[in-house]
PDB file of C-alpha atoms and ligand atoms in Angstrom:
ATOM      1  CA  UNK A1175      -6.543  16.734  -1.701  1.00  0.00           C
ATOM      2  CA  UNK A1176      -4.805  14.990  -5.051  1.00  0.00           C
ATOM      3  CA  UNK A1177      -1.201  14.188  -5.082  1.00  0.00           C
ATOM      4  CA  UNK A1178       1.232  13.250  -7.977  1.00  0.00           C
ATOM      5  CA  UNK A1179       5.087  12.467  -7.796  1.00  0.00           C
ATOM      6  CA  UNK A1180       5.679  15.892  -8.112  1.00  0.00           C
ATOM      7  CA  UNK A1181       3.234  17.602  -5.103  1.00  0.00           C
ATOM      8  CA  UNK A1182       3.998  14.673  -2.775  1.00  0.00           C
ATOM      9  CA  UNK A1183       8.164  16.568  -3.447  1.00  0.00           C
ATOM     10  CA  UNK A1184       7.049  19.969  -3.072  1.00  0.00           C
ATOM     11  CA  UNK A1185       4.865  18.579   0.153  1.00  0.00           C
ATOM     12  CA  UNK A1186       8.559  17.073   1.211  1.00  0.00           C
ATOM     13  CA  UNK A1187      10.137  20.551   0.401  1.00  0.00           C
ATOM     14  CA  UNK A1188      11.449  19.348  -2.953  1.00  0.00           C
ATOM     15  CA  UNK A1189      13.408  16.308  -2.250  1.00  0.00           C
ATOM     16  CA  UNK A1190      12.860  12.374  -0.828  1.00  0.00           C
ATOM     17  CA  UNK A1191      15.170  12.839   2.119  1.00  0.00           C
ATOM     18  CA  UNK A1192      12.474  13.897   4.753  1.00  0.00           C
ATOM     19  CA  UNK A1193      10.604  11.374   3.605  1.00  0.00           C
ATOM     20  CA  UNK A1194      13.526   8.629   3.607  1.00  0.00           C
ATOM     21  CA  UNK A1195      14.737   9.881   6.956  1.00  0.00           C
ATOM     22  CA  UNK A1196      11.246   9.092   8.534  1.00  0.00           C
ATOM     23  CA  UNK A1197      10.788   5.599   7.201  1.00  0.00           C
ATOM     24  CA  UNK A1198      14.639   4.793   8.370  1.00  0.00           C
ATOM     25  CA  UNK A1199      13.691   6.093  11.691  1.00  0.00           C
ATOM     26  CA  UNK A1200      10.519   4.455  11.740  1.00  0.00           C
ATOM     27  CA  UNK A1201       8.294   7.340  12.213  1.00  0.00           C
ATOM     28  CA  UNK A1202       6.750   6.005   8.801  1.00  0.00           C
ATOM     29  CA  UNK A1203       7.325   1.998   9.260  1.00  0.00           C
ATOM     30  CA  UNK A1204       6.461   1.714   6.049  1.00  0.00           C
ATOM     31  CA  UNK A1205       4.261   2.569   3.113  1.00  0.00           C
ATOM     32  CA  UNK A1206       1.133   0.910   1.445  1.00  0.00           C
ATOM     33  CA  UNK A1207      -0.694   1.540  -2.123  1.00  0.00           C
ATOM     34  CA  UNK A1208      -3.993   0.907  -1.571  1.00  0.00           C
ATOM     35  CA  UNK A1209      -5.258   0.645  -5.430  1.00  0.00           C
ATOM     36  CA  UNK A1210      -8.826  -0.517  -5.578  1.00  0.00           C
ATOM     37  CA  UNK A1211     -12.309  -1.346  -7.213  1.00  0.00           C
ATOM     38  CA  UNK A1212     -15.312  -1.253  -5.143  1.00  0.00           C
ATOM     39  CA  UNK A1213     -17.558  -4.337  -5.087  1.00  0.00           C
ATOM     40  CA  UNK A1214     -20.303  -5.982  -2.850  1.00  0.00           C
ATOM     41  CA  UNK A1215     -18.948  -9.515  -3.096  1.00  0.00           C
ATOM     42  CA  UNK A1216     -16.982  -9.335   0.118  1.00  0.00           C
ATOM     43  CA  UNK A1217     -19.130  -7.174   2.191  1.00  0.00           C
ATOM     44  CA  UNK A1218     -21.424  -3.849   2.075  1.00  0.00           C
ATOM     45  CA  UNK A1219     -19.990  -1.062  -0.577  1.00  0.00           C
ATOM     46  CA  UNK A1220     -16.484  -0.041   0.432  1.00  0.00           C
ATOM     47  CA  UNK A1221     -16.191  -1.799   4.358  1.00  0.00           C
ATOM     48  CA  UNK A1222     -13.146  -3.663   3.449  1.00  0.00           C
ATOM     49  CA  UNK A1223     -11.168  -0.567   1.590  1.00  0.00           C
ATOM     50  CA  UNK A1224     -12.137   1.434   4.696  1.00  0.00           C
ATOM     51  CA  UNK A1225     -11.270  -0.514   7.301  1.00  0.00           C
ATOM     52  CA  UNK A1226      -7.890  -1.540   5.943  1.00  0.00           C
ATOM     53  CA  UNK A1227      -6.912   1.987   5.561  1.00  0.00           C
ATOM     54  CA  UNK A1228      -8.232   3.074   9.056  1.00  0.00           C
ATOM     55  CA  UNK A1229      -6.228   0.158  10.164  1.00  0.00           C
ATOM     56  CA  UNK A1230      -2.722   0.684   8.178  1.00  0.00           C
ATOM     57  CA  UNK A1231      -2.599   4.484   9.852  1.00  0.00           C
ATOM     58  CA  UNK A1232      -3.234   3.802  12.988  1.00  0.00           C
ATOM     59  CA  UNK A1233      -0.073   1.225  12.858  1.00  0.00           C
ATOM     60  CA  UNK A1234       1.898   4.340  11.576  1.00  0.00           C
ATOM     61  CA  UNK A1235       1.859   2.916   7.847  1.00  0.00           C
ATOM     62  CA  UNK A1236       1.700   5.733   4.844  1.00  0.00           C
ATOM     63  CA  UNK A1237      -1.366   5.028   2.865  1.00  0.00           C
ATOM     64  CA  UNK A1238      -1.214   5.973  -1.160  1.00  0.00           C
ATOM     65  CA  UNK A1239      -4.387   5.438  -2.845  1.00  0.00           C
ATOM     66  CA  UNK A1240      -5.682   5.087  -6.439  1.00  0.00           C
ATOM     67  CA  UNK A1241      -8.482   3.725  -8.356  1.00  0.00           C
ATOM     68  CA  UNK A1242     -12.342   3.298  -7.357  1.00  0.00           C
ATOM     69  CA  UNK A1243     -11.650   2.515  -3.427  1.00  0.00           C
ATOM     70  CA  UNK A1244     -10.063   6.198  -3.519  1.00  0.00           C
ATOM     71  CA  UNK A1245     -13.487   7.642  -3.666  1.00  0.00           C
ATOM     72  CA  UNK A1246     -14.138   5.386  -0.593  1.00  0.00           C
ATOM     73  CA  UNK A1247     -11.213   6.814   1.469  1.00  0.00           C
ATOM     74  CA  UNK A1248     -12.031  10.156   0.616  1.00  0.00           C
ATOM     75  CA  UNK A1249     -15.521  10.159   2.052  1.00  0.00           C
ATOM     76  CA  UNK A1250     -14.481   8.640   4.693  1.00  0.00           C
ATOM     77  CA  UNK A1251     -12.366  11.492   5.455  1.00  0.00           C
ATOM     78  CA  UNK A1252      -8.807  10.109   5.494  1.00  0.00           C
ATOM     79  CA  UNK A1253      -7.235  12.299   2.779  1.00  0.00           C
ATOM     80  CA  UNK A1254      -8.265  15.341   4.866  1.00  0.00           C
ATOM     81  CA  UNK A1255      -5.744  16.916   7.531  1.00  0.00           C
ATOM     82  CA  UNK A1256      -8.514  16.041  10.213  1.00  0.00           C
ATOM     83  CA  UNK A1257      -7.657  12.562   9.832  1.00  0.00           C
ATOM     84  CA  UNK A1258      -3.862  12.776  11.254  1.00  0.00           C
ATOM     85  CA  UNK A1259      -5.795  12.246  14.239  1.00  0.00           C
ATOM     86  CA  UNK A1260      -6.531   8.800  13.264  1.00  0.00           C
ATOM     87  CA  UNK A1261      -2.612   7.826  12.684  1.00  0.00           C
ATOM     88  CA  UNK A1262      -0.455   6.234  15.000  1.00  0.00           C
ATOM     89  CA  UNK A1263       1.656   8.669  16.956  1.00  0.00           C
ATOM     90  CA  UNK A1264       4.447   8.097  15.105  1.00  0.00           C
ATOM     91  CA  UNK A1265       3.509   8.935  11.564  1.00  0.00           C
ATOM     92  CA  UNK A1266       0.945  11.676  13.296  1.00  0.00           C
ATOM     93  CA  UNK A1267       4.134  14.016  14.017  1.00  0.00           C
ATOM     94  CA  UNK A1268       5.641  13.563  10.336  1.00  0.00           C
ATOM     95  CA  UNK A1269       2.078  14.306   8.976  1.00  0.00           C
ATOM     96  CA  UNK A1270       1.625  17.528  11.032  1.00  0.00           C
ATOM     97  CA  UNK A1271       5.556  18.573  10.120  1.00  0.00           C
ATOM     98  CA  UNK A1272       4.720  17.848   6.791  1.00  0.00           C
ATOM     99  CA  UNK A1273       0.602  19.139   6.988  1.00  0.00           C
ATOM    100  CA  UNK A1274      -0.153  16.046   4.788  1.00  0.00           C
ATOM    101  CA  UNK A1275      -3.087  13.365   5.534  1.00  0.00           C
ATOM    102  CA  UNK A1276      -2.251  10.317   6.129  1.00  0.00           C
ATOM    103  CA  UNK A1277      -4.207   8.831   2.759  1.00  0.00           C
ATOM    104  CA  UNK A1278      -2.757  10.675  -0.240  1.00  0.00           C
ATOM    105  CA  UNK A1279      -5.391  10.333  -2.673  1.00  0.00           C
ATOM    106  CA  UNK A1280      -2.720   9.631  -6.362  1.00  0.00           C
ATOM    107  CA  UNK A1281      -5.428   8.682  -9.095  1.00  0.00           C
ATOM    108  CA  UNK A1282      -6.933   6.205 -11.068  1.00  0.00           C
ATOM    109  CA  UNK A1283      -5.938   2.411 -11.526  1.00  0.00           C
ATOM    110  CA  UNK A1284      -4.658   3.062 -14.235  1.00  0.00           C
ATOM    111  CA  UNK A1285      -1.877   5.773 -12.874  1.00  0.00           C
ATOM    112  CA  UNK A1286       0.082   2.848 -11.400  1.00  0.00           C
ATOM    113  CA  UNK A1287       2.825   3.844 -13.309  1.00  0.00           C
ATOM    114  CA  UNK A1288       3.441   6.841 -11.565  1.00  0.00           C
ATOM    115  CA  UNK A1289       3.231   4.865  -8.241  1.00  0.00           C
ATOM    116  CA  UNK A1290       6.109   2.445  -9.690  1.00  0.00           C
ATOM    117  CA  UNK A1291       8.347   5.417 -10.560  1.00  0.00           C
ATOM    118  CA  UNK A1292       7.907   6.841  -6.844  1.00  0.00           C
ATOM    119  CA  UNK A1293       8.883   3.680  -5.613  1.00  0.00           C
ATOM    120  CA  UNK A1294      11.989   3.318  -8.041  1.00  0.00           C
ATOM    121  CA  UNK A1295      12.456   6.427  -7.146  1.00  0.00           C
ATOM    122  CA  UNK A1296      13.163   5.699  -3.616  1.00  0.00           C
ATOM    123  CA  UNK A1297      14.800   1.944  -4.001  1.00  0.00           C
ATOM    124  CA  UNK A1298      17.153   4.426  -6.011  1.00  0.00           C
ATOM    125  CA  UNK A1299      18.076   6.652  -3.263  1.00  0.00           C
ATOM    126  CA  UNK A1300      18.219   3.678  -0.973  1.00  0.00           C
ATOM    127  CA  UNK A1301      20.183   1.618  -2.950  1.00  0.00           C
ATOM    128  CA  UNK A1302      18.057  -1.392  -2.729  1.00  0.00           C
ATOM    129  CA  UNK A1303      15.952  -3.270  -4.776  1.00  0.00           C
ATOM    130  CA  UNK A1304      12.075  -2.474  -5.213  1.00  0.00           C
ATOM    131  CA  UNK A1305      11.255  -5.797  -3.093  1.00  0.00           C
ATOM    132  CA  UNK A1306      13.603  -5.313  -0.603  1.00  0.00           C
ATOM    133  CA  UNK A1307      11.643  -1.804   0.459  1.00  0.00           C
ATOM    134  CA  UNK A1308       8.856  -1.841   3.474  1.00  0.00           C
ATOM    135  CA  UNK A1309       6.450  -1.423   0.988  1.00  0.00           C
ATOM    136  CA  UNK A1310       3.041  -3.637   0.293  1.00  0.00           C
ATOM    137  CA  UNK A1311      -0.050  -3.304  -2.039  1.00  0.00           C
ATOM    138  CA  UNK A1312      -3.583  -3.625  -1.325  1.00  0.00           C
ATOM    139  CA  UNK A1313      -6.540  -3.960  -3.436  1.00  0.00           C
ATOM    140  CA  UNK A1314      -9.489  -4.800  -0.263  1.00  0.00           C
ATOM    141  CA  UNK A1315     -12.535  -5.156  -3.213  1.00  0.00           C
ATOM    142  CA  UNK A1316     -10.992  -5.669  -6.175  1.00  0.00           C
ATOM    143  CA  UNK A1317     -13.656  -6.862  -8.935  1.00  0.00           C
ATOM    144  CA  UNK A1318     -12.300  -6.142 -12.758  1.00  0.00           C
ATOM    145  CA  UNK A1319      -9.440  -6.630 -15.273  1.00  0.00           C
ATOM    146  CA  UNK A1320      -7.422  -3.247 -14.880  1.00  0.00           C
ATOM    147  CA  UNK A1321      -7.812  -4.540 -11.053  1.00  0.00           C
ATOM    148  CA  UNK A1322      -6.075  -7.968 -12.236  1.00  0.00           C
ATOM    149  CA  UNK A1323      -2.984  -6.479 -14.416  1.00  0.00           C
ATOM    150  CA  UNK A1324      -2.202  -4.137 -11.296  1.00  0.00           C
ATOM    151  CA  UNK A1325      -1.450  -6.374  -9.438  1.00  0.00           C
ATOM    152  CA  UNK A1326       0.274  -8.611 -11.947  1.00  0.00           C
ATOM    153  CA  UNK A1327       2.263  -5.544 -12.412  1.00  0.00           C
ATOM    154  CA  UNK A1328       2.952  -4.482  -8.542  1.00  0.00           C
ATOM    155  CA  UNK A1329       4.294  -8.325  -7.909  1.00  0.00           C
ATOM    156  CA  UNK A1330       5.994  -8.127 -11.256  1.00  0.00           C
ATOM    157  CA  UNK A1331       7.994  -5.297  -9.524  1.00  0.00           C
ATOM    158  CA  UNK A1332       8.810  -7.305  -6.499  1.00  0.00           C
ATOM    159  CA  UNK A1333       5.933  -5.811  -3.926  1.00  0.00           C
ATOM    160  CA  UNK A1334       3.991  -8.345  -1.535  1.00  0.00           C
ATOM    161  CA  UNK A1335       0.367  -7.603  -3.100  1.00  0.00           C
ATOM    162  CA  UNK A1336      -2.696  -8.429  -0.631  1.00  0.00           C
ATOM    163  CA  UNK A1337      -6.102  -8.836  -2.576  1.00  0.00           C
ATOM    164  CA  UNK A1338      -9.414  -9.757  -1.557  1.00  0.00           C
ATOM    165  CA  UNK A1339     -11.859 -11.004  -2.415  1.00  0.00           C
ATOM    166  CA  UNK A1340     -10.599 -14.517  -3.299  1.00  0.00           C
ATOM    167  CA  UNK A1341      -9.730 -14.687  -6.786  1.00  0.00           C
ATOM    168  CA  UNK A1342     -11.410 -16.729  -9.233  1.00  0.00           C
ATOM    169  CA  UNK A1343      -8.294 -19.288  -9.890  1.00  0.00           C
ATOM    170  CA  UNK A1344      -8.537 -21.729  -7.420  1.00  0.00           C
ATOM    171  CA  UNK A1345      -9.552 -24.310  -9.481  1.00  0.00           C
ATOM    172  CA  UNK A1346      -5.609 -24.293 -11.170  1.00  0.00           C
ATOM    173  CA  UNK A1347      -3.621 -25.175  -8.353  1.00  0.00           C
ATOM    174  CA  UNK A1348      -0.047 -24.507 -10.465  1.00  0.00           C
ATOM    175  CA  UNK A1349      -1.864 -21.314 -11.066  1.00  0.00           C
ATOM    176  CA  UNK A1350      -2.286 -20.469  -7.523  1.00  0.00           C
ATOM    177  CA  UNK A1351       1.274 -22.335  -6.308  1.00  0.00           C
ATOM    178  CA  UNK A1352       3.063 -19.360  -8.897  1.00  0.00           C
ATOM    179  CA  UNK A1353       0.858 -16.236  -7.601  1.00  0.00           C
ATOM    180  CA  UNK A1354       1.431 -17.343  -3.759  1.00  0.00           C
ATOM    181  CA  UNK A1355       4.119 -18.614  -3.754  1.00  0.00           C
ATOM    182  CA  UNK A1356       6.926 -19.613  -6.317  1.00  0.00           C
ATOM    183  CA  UNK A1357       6.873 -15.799  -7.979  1.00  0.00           C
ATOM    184  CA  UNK A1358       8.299 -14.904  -4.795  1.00  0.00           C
ATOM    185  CA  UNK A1359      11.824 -16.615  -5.791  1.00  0.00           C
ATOM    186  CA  UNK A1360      11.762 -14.170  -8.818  1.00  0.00           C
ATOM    187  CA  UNK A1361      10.644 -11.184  -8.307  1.00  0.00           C
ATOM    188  CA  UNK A1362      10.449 -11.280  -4.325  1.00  0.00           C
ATOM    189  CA  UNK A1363       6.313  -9.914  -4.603  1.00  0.00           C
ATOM    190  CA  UNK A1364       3.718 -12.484  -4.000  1.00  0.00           C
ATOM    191  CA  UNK A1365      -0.495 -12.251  -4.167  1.00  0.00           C
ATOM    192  CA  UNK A1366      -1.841 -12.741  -1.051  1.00  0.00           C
ATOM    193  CA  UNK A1367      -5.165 -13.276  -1.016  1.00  0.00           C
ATOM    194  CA  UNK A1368      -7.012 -12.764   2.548  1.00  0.00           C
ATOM    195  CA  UNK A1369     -10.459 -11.933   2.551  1.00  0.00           C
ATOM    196  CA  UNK A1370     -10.547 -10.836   7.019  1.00  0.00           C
ATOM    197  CA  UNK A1371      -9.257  -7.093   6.570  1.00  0.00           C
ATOM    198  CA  UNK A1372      -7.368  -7.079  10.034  1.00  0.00           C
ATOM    199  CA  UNK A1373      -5.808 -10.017   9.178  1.00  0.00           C
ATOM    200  CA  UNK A1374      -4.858  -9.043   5.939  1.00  0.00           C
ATOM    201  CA  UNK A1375      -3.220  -5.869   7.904  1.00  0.00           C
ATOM    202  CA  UNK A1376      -1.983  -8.202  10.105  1.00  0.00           C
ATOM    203  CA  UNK A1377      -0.233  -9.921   6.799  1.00  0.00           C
ATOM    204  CA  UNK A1378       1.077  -6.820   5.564  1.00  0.00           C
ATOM    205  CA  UNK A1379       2.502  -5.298   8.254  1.00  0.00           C
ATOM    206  CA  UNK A1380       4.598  -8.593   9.235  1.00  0.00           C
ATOM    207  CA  UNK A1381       5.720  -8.150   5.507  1.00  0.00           C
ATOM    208  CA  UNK A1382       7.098  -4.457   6.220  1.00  0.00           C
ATOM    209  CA  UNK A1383       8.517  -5.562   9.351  1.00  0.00           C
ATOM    210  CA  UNK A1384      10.607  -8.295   7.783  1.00  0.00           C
ATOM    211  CA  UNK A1385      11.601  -5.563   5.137  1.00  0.00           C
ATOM    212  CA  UNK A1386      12.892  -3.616   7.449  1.00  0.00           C
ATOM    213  CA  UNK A1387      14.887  -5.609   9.583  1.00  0.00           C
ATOM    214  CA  UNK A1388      16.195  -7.132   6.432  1.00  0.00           C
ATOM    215  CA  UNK A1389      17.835  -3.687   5.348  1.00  0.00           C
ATOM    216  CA  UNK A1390      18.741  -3.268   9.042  1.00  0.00           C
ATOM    217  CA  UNK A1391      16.220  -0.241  10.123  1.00  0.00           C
TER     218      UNK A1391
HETATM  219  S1  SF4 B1257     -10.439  -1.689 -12.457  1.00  0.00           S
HETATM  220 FE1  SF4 B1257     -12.373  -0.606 -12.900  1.00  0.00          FE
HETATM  221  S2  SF4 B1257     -13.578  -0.761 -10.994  1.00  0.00           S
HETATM  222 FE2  SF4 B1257     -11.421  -1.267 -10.510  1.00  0.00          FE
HETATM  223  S3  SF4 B1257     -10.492   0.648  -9.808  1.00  0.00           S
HETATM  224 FE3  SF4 B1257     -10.113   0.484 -12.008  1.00  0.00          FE
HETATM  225  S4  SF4 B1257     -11.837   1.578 -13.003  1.00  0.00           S
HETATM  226 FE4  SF4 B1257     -12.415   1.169 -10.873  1.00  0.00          FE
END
């Protein structure tokens, strides 16, 4: 099953609100874009990209996902409607209300500017600011260029941005002070680089929860 902007607003009956109502309420606590490559330097062919998404549904977290690691989710099953079994109970009843699976498979790496106007499009309705939304990135085997300038592009927009494996930069400290850390006090997205996948959910879901009690929901 594919989704774009538009589909994922029919899905939703043609408007954001059902979709806005659930993460306020926290039946969604929050939503993840999983945009990957698929590599063998942090473990056999696609563990990492599985096992985070497994992990983000089960802890009622909205999965988008784009890119090579897409393939990955989707023989793994998770952008079928059989795998609303595998969400948390929460997000499970807004999936069956909705009959959407809890991956939604959105394209290629390089459609991430489709992503960013979804996620405008609901800092818009909210009235926030893109980092201020319980929203993270995740790129679990990410191993080329397009890889690199999403994710300079999702922390350009303010979004906490996990990536694994560890990037080649460690050898320019400055370099790896602005990624982790000082970007932050710009934009309000960081790289985080964490190569465990549980703890990198672990990570990300602290992140969503300190989004959300920031905007008070
Ligand atoms: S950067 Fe290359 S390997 Fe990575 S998701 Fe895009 S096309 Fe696939």
């Amino acid at each position: 099953m594919g989704f774009s902007i538009e589909s994922i607003l029919e899905a939703l009956g043609g408007s954001l609100e059902p979709l806005l109502e659930a993460i306020k309420k926290g039946d969604i606590k929050g939503v993840v874009a999983l945009v990957s490559c698929t590599t063998l330097r942090n473990g056999p062919h696609d563990e990492n990209t599985v096992t985070i998404a497994k992990e983000l549904i089960k802890r009622d977290i909205l999965v988008l996902s784009m890119g090579c690691g897409n393939a990955a989710v989707q023989v793994a099953g998770l952008t079928s409607l059989e795998a609303q079994e595998l969400a948390g109970e929460r997000l499970k009843k807004v999936l069956k209300a909705l009959n959407i699976p809890p991956v939604l498979s959105f394209g290629t790496c390089t459609d991430t500017g489709r992503l960013a106007q979804l996620v405008i499009a609901i800092a818009n309705e909210l009235g926030v600011d893109t980092a201020q939304l319980p929203i993270a990135a995740t790129a679990p085997e990410y191993m080329e260029q397009k890889a690199t300038i999403d994710a300079i592009f999702a922390v350009a927009l303010g979004v906490y941005t996990h990536v694994a494996p560890l990037p080649p930069v460690t050898g320019a400290p400055e370099l790896v002070k602005l990624l982790t850390d000082d970007v932050e006090k710009l934009t309000g997205g960081k790289l985080a680089p964490e190569c465990d996948p549980l703890e990198a959910v672990d990570w990300i879901e602290k992140h969503i929860l300190k989004r959300r009690k920031e905007l008070g929901i």
